[in-house]
Amino acid sequence: MLPVITLSTVEATAKAKGITSGNLVAKIDALYVQRLIYEHVRDAAHEVRFAGNDAAHGDLVDDPISAEEAEAIIELMDMLLEGVFIAPAKTAAQAAARQTRKNAGPTASVNGTVPSSP
């Protein structure tokens, strides 16, 4: 069941970025072409897709996924989520914090407190 869930996550990730047409191969590739993911993350997403396809087509009956492989699939899915959502959000938060410090002027200290008057 895990590969099907992770496959759905890849599909939902593409949809969240406005990529709704084509099959999952095309959607993953579109994430890459639109520079939303790096090449290695695209490859990771395709590996998740392969695992999901095996599960969806019953290929796991004779050759089930091991716990180690399931963990690897989750890690690959995490790479996709990190690249598409988490890293950009962290970058935006850091940029906002920098801009806030800049707007506060020279009286603001590094830790956010204002120094007392001499």
Tab-separated table of N, CA, C and O in Angstrom, residues 12-19 31 34 36 84-85 88:
chain	number	residue	atom	x	y	z
A	12	ALA	N	-0.104	14.589	-6.361
A	12	ALA	CA	-0.623	15.773	-5.667
A	12	ALA	C	0.382	16.918	-5.684
A	12	ALA	O	-0.007	18.095	-5.764
A	13	THR	N	1.656	16.603	-5.609
A	13	THR	CA	2.702	17.628	-5.654
A	13	THR	C	2.668	18.352	-6.996
A	13	THR	O	2.717	19.587	-7.046
A	14	ALA	N	2.576	17.597	-8.065
A	14	ALA	CA	2.488	18.215	-9.392
A	14	ALA	C	1.232	19.084	-9.493
A	14	ALA	O	1.294	20.229	-9.969
A	15	LYS	N	0.115	18.569	-9.018
A	15	LYS	CA	-1.145	19.305	-9.083
A	15	LYS	C	-1.053	20.607	-8.289
A	15	LYS	O	-1.540	21.646	-8.736
A	16	ALA	N	-0.397	20.554	-7.119
A	16	ALA	CA	-0.255	21.755	-6.292
A	16	ALA	C	0.547	22.840	-6.999
A	16	ALA	O	0.389	24.031	-6.706
A	17	LYS	N	1.366	22.453	-7.942
A	17	LYS	CA	2.159	23.410	-8.702
A	17	LYS	C	1.542	23.727	-10.058
A	17	LYS	O	2.180	24.298	-10.933
A	18	GLY	N	0.272	23.338	-10.229
A	18	GLY	CA	-0.456	23.686	-11.448
A	18	GLY	C	-0.207	22.768	-12.623
A	18	GLY	O	-0.598	23.064	-13.744
A	19	ILE	N	0.441	21.647	-12.381
A	19	ILE	CA	0.729	20.691	-13.451
A	19	ILE	C	-0.335	19.597	-13.384
A	19	ILE	O	-0.280	18.726	-12.518
A	31	LEU	N	7.742	19.206	-13.727
A	31	LEU	CA	8.301	19.797	-12.505
A	31	LEU	C	9.769	20.161	-12.714
A	31	LEU	O	10.231	21.219	-12.287
A	34	GLN	N	10.158	23.047	-15.430
A	34	GLN	CA	9.772	24.340	-14.848
A	34	GLN	C	10.708	24.760	-13.711
A	34	GLN	O	10.448	25.742	-13.025
A	36	LEU	N	11.277	23.445	-10.859
A	36	LEU	CA	10.746	23.287	-9.513
A	36	LEU	C	11.505	22.214	-8.741
A	36	LEU	O	11.437	22.172	-7.515
A	84	VAL	N	10.224	20.806	-3.491
A	84	VAL	CA	9.102	21.574	-4.031
A	84	VAL	C	8.485	22.514	-2.994
A	84	VAL	O	8.109	23.643	-3.328
A	85	PHE	N	8.409	22.081	-1.742
A	85	PHE	CA	7.696	22.876	-0.744
A	85	PHE	C	8.578	23.403	0.395
A	85	PHE	O	8.530	24.585	0.710
A	88	PRO	N	11.876	25.917	-0.551
A	88	PRO	CA	11.449	27.264	-0.950
A	88	PRO	C	10.817	28.055	0.212
A	88	PRO	O	11.037	29.259	0.325
